[in-house]
Short mmCIF file of C-alpha atoms in Angstrom, two decimals:
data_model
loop_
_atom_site.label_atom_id
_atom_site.label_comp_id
_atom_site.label_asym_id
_atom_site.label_seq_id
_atom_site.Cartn_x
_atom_site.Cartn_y
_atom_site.Cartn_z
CA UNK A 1 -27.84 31.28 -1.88
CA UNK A 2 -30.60 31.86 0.36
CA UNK A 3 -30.18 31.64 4.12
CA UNK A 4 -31.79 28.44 4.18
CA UNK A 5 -29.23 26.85 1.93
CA UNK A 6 -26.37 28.32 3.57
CA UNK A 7 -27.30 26.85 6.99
CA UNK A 8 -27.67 23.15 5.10
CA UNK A 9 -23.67 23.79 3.04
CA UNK A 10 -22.33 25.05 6.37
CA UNK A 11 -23.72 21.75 8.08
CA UNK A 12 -22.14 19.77 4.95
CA UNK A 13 -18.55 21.49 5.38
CA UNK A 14 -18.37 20.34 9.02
CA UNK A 15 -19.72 17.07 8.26
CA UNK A 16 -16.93 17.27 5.23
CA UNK A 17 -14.14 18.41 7.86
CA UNK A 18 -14.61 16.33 11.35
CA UNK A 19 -14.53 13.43 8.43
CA UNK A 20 -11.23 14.50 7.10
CA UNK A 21 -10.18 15.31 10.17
CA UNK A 22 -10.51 12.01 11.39
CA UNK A 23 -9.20 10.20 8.12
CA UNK A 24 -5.65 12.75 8.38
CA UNK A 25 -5.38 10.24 11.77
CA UNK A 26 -3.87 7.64 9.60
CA UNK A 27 -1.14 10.14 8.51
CA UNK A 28 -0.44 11.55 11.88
CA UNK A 29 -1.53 9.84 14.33
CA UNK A 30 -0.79 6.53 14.18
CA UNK A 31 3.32 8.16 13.95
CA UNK A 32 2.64 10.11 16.97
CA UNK A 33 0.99 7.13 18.42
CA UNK A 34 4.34 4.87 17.42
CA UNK A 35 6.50 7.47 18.86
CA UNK A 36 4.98 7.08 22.57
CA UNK A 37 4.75 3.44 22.69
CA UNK A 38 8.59 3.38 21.35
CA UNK A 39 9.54 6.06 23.96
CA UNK A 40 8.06 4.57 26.66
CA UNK A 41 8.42 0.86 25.91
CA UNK A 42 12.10 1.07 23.82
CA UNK A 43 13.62 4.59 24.92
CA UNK A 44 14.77 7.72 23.59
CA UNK A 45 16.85 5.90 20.60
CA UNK A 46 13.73 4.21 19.33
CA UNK A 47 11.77 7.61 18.95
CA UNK A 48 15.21 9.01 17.24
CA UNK A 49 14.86 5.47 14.76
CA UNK A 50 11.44 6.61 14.08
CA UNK A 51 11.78 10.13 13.20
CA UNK A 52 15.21 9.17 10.91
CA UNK A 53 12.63 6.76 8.84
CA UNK A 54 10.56 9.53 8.30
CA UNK A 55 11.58 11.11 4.58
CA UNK A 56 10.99 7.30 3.65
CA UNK A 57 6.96 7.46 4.42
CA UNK A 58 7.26 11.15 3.82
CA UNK A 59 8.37 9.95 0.02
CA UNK A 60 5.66 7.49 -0.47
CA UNK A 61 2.63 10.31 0.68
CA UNK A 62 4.43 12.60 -2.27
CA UNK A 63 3.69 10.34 -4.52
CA UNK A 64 0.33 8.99 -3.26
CA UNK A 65 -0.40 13.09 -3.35
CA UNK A 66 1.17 13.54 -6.95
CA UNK A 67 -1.54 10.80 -7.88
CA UNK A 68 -4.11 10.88 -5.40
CA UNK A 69 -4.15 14.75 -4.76
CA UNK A 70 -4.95 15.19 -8.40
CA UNK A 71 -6.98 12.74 -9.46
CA UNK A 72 -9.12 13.64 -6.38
CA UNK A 73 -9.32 17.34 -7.35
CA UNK A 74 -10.16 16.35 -11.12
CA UNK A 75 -13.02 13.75 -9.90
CA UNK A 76 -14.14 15.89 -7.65
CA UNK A 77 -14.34 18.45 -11.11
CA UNK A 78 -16.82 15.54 -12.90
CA UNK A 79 -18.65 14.87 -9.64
CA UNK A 80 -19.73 18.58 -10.14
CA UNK A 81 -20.14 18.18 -13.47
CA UNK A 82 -22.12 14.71 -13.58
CA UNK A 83 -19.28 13.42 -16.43
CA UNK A 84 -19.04 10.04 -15.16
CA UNK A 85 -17.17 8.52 -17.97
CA UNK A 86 -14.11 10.93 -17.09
CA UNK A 87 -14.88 10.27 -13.50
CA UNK A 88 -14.24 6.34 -13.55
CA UNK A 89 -11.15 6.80 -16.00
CA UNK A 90 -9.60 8.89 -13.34
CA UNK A 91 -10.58 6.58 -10.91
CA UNK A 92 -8.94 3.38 -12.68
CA UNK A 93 -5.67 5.26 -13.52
CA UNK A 94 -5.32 6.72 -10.04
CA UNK A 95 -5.86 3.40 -8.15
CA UNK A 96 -3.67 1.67 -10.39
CA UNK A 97 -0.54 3.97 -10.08
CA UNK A 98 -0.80 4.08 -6.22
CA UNK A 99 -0.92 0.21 -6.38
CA UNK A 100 2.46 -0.05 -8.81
CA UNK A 101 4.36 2.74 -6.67
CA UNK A 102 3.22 1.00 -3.39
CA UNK A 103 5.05 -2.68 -4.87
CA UNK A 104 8.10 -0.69 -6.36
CA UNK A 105 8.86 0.26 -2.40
CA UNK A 106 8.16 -3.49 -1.95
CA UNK A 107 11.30 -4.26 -3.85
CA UNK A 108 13.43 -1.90 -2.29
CA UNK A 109 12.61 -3.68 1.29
CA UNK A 110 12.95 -6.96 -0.53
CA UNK A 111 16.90 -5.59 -2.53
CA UNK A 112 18.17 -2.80 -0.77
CA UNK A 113 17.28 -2.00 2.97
CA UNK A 114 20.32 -1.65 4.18
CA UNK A 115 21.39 0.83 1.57
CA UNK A 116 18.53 2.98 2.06
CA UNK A 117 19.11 2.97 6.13
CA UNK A 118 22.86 3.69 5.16
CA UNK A 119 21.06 7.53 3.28
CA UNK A 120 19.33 7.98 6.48
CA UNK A 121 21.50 7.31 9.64
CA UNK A 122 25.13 7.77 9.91
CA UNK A 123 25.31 7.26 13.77
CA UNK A 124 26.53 3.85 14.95
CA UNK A 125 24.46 3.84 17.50
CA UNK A 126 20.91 4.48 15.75
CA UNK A 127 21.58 2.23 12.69
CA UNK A 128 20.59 -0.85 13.25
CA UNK A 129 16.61 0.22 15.23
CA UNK A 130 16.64 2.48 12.13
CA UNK A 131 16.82 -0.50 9.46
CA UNK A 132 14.31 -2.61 11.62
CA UNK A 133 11.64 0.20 11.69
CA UNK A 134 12.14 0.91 8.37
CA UNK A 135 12.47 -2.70 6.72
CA UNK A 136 8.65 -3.72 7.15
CA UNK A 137 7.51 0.01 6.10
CA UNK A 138 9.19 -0.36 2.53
CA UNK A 139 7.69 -4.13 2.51
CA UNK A 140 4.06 -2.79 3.41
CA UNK A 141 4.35 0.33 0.65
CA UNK A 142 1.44 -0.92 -1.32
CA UNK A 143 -0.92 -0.54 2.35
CA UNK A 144 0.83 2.91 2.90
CA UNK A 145 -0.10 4.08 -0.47
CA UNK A 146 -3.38 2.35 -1.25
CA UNK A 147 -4.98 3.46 2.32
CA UNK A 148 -4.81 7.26 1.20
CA UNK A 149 -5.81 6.42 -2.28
CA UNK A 150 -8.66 4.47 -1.60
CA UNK A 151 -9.72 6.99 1.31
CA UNK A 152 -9.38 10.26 -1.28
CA UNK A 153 -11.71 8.50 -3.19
CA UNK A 154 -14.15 7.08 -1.06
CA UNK A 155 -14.22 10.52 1.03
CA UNK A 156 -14.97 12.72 -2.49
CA UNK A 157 -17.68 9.93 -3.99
CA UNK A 158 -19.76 11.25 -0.42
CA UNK A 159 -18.59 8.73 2.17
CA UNK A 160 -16.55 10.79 4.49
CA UNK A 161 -18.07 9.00 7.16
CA UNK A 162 -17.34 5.55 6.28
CA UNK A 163 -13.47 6.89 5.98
CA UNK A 164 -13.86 8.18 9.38
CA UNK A 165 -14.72 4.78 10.45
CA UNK A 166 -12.07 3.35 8.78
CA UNK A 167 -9.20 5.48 10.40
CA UNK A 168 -10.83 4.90 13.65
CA UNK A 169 -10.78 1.18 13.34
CA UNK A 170 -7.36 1.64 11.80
CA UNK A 171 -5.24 3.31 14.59
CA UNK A 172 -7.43 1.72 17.09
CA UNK A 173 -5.90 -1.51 15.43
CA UNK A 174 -2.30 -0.19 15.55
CA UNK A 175 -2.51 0.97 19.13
CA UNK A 176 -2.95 -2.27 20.69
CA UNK A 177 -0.90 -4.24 18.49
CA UNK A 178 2.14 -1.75 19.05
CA UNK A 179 1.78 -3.26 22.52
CA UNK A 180 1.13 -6.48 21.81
CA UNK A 181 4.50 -6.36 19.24
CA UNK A 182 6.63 -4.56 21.69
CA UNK A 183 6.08 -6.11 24.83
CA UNK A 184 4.73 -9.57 24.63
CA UNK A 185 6.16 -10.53 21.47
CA UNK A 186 9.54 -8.93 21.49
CA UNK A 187 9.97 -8.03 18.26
CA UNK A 188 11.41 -4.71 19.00
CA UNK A 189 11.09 -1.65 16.83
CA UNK A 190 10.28 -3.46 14.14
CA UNK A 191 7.27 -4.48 15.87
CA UNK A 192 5.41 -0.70 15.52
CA UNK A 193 6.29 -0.45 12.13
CA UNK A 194 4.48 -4.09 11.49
CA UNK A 195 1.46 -2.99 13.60
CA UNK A 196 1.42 -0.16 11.49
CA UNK A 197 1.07 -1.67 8.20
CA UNK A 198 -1.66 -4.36 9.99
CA UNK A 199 -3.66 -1.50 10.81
CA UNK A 200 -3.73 -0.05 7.18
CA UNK A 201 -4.69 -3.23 5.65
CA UNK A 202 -7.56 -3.03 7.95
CA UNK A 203 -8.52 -0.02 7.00
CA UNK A 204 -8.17 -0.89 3.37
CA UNK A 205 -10.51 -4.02 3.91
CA UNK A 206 -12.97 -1.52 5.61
CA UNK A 207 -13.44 0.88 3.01
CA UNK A 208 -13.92 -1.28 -0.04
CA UNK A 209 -17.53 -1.80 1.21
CA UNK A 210 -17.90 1.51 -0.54
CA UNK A 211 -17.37 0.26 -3.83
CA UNK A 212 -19.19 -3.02 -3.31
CA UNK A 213 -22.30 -1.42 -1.81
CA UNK A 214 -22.67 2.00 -1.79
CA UNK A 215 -20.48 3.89 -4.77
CA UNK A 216 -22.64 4.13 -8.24
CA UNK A 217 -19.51 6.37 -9.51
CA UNK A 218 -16.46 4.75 -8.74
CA UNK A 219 -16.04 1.70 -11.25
CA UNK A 220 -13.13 0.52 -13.04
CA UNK A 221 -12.97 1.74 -16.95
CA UNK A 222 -10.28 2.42 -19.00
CA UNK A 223 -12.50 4.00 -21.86
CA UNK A 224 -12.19 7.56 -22.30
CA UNK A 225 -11.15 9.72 -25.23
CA UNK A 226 -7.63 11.01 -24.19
CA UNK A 227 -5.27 10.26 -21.59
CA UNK A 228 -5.59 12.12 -18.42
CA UNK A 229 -2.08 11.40 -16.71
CA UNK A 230 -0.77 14.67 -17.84
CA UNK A 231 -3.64 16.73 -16.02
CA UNK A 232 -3.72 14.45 -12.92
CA UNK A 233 -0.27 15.07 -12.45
CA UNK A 234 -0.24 18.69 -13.00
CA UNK A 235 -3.17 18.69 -10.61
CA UNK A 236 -1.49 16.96 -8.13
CA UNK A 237 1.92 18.75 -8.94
CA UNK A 238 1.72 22.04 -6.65
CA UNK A 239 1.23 19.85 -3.38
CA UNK A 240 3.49 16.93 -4.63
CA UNK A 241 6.41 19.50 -4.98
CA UNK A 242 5.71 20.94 -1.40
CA UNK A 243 6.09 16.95 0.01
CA UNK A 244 8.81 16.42 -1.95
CA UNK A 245 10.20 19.49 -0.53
CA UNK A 246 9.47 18.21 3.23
CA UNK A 247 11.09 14.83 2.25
CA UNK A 248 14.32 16.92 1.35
CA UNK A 249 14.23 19.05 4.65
CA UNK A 250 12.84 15.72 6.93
CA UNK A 251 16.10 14.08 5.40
CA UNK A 252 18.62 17.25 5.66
CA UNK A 253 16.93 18.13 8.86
CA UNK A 254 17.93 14.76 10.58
CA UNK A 255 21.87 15.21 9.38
CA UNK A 256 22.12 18.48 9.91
CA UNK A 257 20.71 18.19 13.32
CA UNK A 258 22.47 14.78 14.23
CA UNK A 259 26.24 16.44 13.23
CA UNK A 260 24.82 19.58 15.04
CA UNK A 261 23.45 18.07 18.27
CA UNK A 262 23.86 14.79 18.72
CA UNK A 263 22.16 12.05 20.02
CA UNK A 264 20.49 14.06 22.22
CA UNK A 265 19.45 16.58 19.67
CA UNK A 266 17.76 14.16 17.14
CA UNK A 267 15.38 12.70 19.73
CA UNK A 268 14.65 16.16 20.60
CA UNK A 269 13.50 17.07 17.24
CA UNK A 270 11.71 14.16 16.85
CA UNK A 271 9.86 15.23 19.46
CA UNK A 272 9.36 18.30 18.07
CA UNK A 273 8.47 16.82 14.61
CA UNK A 274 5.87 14.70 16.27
CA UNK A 275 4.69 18.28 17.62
CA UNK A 276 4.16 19.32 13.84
CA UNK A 277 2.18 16.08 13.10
CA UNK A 278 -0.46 17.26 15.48
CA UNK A 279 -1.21 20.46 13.57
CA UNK A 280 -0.51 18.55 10.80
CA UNK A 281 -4.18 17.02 11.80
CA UNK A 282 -6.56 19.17 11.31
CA UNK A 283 -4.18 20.77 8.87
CA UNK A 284 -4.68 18.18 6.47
CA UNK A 285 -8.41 17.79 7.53
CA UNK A 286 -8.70 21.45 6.12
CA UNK A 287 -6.90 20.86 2.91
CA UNK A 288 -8.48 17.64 2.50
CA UNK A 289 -12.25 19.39 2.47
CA UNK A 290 -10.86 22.31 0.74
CA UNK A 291 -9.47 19.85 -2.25
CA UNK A 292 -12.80 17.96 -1.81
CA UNK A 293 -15.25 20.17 -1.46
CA UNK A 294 -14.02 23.46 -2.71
CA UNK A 295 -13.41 21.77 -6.02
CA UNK A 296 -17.08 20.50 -6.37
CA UNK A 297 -18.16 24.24 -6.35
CA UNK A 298 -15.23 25.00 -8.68
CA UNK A 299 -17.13 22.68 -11.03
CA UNK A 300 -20.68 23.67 -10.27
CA UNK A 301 -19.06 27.69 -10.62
CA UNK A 302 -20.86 28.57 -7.28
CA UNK A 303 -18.47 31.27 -6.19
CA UNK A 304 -20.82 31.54 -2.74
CA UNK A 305 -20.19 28.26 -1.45
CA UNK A 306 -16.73 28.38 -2.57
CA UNK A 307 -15.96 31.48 -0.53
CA UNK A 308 -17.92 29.99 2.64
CA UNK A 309 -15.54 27.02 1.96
CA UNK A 310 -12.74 29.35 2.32
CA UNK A 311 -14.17 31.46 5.46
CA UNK A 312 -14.62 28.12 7.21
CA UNK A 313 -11.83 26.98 6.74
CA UNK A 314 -9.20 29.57 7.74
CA UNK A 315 -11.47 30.22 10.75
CA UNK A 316 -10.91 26.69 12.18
CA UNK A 317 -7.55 26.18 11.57
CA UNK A 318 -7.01 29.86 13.11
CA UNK A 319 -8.63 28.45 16.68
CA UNK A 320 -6.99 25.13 16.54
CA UNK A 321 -3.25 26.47 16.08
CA UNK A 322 -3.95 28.97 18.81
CA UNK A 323 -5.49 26.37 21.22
CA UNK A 324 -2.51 23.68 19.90
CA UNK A 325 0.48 26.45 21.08
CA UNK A 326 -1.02 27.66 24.33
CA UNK A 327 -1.02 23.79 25.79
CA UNK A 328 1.88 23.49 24.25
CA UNK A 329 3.48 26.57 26.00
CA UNK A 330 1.64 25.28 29.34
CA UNK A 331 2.95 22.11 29.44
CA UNK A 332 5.84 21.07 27.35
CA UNK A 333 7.82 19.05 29.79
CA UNK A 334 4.45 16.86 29.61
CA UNK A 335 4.96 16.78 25.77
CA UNK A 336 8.51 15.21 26.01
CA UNK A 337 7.76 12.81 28.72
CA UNK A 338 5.05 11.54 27.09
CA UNK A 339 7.78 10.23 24.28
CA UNK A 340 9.89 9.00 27.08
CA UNK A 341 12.19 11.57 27.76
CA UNK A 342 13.52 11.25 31.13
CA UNK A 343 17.61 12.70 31.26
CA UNK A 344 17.27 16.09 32.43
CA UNK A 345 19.30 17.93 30.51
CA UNK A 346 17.22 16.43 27.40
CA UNK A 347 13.97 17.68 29.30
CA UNK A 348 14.94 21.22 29.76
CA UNK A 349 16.17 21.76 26.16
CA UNK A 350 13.02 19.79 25.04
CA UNK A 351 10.98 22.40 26.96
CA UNK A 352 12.59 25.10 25.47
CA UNK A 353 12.36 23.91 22.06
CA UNK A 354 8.70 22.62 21.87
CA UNK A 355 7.94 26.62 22.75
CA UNK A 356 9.76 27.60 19.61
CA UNK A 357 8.30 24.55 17.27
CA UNK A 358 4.55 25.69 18.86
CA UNK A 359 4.75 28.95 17.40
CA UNK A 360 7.04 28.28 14.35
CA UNK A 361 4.49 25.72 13.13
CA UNK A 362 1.48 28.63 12.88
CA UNK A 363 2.54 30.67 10.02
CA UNK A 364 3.76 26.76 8.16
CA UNK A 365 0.00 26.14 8.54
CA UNK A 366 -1.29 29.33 6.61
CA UNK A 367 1.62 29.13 4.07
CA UNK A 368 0.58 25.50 3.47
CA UNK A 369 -3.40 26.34 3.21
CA UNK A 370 -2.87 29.87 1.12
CA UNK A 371 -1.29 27.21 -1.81
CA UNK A 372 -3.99 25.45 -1.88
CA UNK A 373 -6.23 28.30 -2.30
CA UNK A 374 -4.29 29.64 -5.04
CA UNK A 375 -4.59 26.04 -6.92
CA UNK A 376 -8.16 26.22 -6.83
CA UNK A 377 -8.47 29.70 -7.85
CA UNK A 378 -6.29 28.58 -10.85
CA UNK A 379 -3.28 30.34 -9.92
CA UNK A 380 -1.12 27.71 -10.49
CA UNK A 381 2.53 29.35 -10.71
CA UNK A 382 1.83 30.84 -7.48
CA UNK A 383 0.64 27.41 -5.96
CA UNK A 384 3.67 25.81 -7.51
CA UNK A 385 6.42 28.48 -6.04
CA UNK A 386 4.47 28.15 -2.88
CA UNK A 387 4.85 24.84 -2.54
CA UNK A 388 8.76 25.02 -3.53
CA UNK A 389 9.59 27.37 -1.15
CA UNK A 390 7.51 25.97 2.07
CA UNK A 391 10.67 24.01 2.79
CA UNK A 392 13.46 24.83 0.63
CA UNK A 393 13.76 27.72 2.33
CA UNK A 394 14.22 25.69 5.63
CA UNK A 395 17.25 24.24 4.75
CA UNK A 396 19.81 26.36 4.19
CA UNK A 397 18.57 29.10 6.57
CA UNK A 398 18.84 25.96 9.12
CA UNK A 399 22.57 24.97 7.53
CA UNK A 400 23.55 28.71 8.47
CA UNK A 401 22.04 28.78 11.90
CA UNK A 402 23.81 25.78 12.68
CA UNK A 403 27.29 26.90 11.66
CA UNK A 404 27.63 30.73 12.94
CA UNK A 405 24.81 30.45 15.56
CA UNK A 406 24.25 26.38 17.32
CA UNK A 407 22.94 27.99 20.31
CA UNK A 408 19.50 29.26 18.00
CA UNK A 409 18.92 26.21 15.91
CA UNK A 410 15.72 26.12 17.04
CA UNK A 411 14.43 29.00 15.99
CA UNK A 412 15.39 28.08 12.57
CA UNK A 413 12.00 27.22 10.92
CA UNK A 414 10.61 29.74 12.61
CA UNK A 415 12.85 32.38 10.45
CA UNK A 416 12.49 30.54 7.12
CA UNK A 417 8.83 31.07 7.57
CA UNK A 418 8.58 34.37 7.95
CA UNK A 419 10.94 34.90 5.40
CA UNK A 420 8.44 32.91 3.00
CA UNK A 421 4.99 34.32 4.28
CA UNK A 422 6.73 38.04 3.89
CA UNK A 423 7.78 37.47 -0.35
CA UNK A 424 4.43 35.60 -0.82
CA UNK A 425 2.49 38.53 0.08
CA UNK A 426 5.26 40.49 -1.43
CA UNK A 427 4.72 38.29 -5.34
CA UNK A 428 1.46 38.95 -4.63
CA UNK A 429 1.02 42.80 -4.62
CA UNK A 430 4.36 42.82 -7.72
CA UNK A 431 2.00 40.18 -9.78
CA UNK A 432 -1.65 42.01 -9.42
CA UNK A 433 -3.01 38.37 -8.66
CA UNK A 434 -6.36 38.56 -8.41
CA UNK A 435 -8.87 35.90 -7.19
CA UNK A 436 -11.66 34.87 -9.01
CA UNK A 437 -13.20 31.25 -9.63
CA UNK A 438 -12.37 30.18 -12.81
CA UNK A 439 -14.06 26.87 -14.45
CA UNK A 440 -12.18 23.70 -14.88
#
């Protein structure tokens, strides 16, 4: 690549990025955005509700990723490759299994609510704002799952912009209708999850001018020589395994914590969990336009543009993590208020623990971003352990922490993650891995 066409794929990354940064706001932002209207509007409980509900909408972006994640990766393979008749075959199959999963959590809200609240909550006392936040979330699954399936593909088909719209519009959407839910409606907790789901369908409705108008690529066909479920799934299967993973720890986190802690302790960490959805922003941004666009120049074999990709990348998310923990180690009293936290004894152990989370949460990001590398590069053993142990080995080291040492339960994640980043680079060296891009 000549200087000249570096300057014009640099300017496409970024335009790539701030675009997926802005489409991870339907992921993060719009819970972070739930959690301070809830805070402020319902109190400390209602944030607790929230964060118990989480493994639920944590389970549904597995397995819009185990689809999605994939089938995104493997179009993005054709794009590069100009085999449009495998493109729109992924494309049909993808949309069609995010649309099933999406009505199977439909019938769980419709059959079995309370059950499912009864796996999440054990406390008398956060039960019942539990089941109401998490009653119309099962009901809307098909808008949960469709709005990141339909964004994947309308982002990777070169319409990153028209996403970015889309999540815009979106939150915008479930920011005031939180409010008007909440307050002038009274319909409680129930009312942010509601405004929620509103806000997706909008975004849904947004996007498909993309395939009316604009998209030449994404049609619906179901001709094509051979299945292709078995490679979109074991495309998607590395970063499927590492949500599935974070489903497990949201879910043992929240017990382990509530028995530990209390009342007080589970609004705490939902604090601190609301924390990880902010680098959890232009996290996903990152892995989004390394998924996207890194696997266009795995299918054109440029290794230059692929290894630009790369630079970029880890050199944003590098200055946004260190920007992210030094407010965060400024002002975290700021940080809990802002969800409503007014007892004082919640504020100074909210202070104390936001510190920990801010710095625990860098090395996550790098794990988290190093697995994806490795999938591209083909590695996909490496991706797949990667993605096992990102939060298996949260749990028990925070089950141990909490029986011989309460007092640093906090700092668990924080040791489980060190613990992973040192035998990653340990495999590493022991297997000779070596990168080099390898044609899908």
């Amino acid at each position: 690549m000549n200087q000249e066409e570096k300057t014009a794929f640099s300017k496409e990354f970024w335009r790539y990025l701030w675009s997926s940064i802005l489409i991870a706001l339907s992921g993060c932002l719009g819970n972070v955005v739930d959690g301070i209207i809830v805070g402020n509007l319902i109190g400390e409980d209602g944030v607790s509700a929230i964060n118990l509900s989480k493994p639920v909408v944590q389970l549904m972006f597995t397995l819009s990723i185990l689809v999605e994640t994939g089938a995104g990766m493997l179009v993005g393979f054709a794009l590069g490759k100009k085999d449009m008749v495998r493109l729109r075959y992924l494309y049909t199959q993808s949309m069609l299994g995010c649309m099933l999963i999406g009505l199977a959590f439909t019938m769980v809200g419709i059959c079995w609510t309370e059950g499912a609240t009864a796996l999440l909550c054990d406390n008398e006392h956060l039960f019942q704002p539990t089941m109401e936040y998490l009653r119309p979330m099962l009901l809307g699954g098909p808008a949960y799952l469709m709005m990141w399936a339909v964004s994947t593909m309308v982002g990777v088909d070169g319409s990153p912009r028209l996403v970015s719209i889309a999540i815009l519009i979106d939150n915008a959407v479930n920011l005031m209708l939180d409010i008007v839910f909440i307050k002038f409606l009274d319909w409680g907790i129930a009312g942010s999850s509601i405004a929620t789901i509103v806000g997706h369908v909008v975004g849904i409705v947004l996007m498909c001018w993309h395939f009316h108008y604009k998209t030449n690529h994404l049609r619906f066909s179901f001709k094509h020589e051979k299945p292709e479920w078995v490679n979109i799934l074991s495309q998607g299967a590395p970063m499927a395994v590492a949500s599935v993973c974070l489903t497990l720890l949201l879910f043992s986190a929240n017990n382990i914590v509530l028995s530990t802690a209390g009342r007080n302790g589970i609004f705490i960490f939902a604090v601190c969990m609301n924390l990880l959805q902010i680098y959890n922003l232009y996290l996903a941004g990152t892995c989004r336009t390394l998924q996207s666009l890194g696997a266009i120049q795995v299918g054109k074999g440029s290794e230059e543009a692929f290894r630009m990709v790369l630079r970029n990348s880890f050199g944003f998310i590098t200055v946004s993590m260190i920007v992210t923990c030094i407010v965060v180690w400024m002002f975290p009293q700021f940080v809990a208020e802002l969800f409503g936290a007014i007892t004082p004894e919640i504020l100074v152990e909210s202070n104390h623990a936001l510190r920990v989370f801010a710095f625990s949460f860098i090395p996550f990001c790098y794990i988290y971003a190093i697995m994806i590398v490795y999938k591209l590069y083909g590695h996909h053993r490496m991706a797949l352990f990667i993605s096992l142990a990102l939060s298996l080995t949260v749990i028990p080291v925070l089950w141990i922490v909490s029986r011989f040492a309460p007092s640093a339960l906090w700092y668990s994640y924080l040791i489980a993650y060190i613990i992973e980043a040192v035998t990653i680079v340990v495999l590493h060296r022991l297997t000779h891995v070596k990168f080099a891009l390898k044609q899908e």
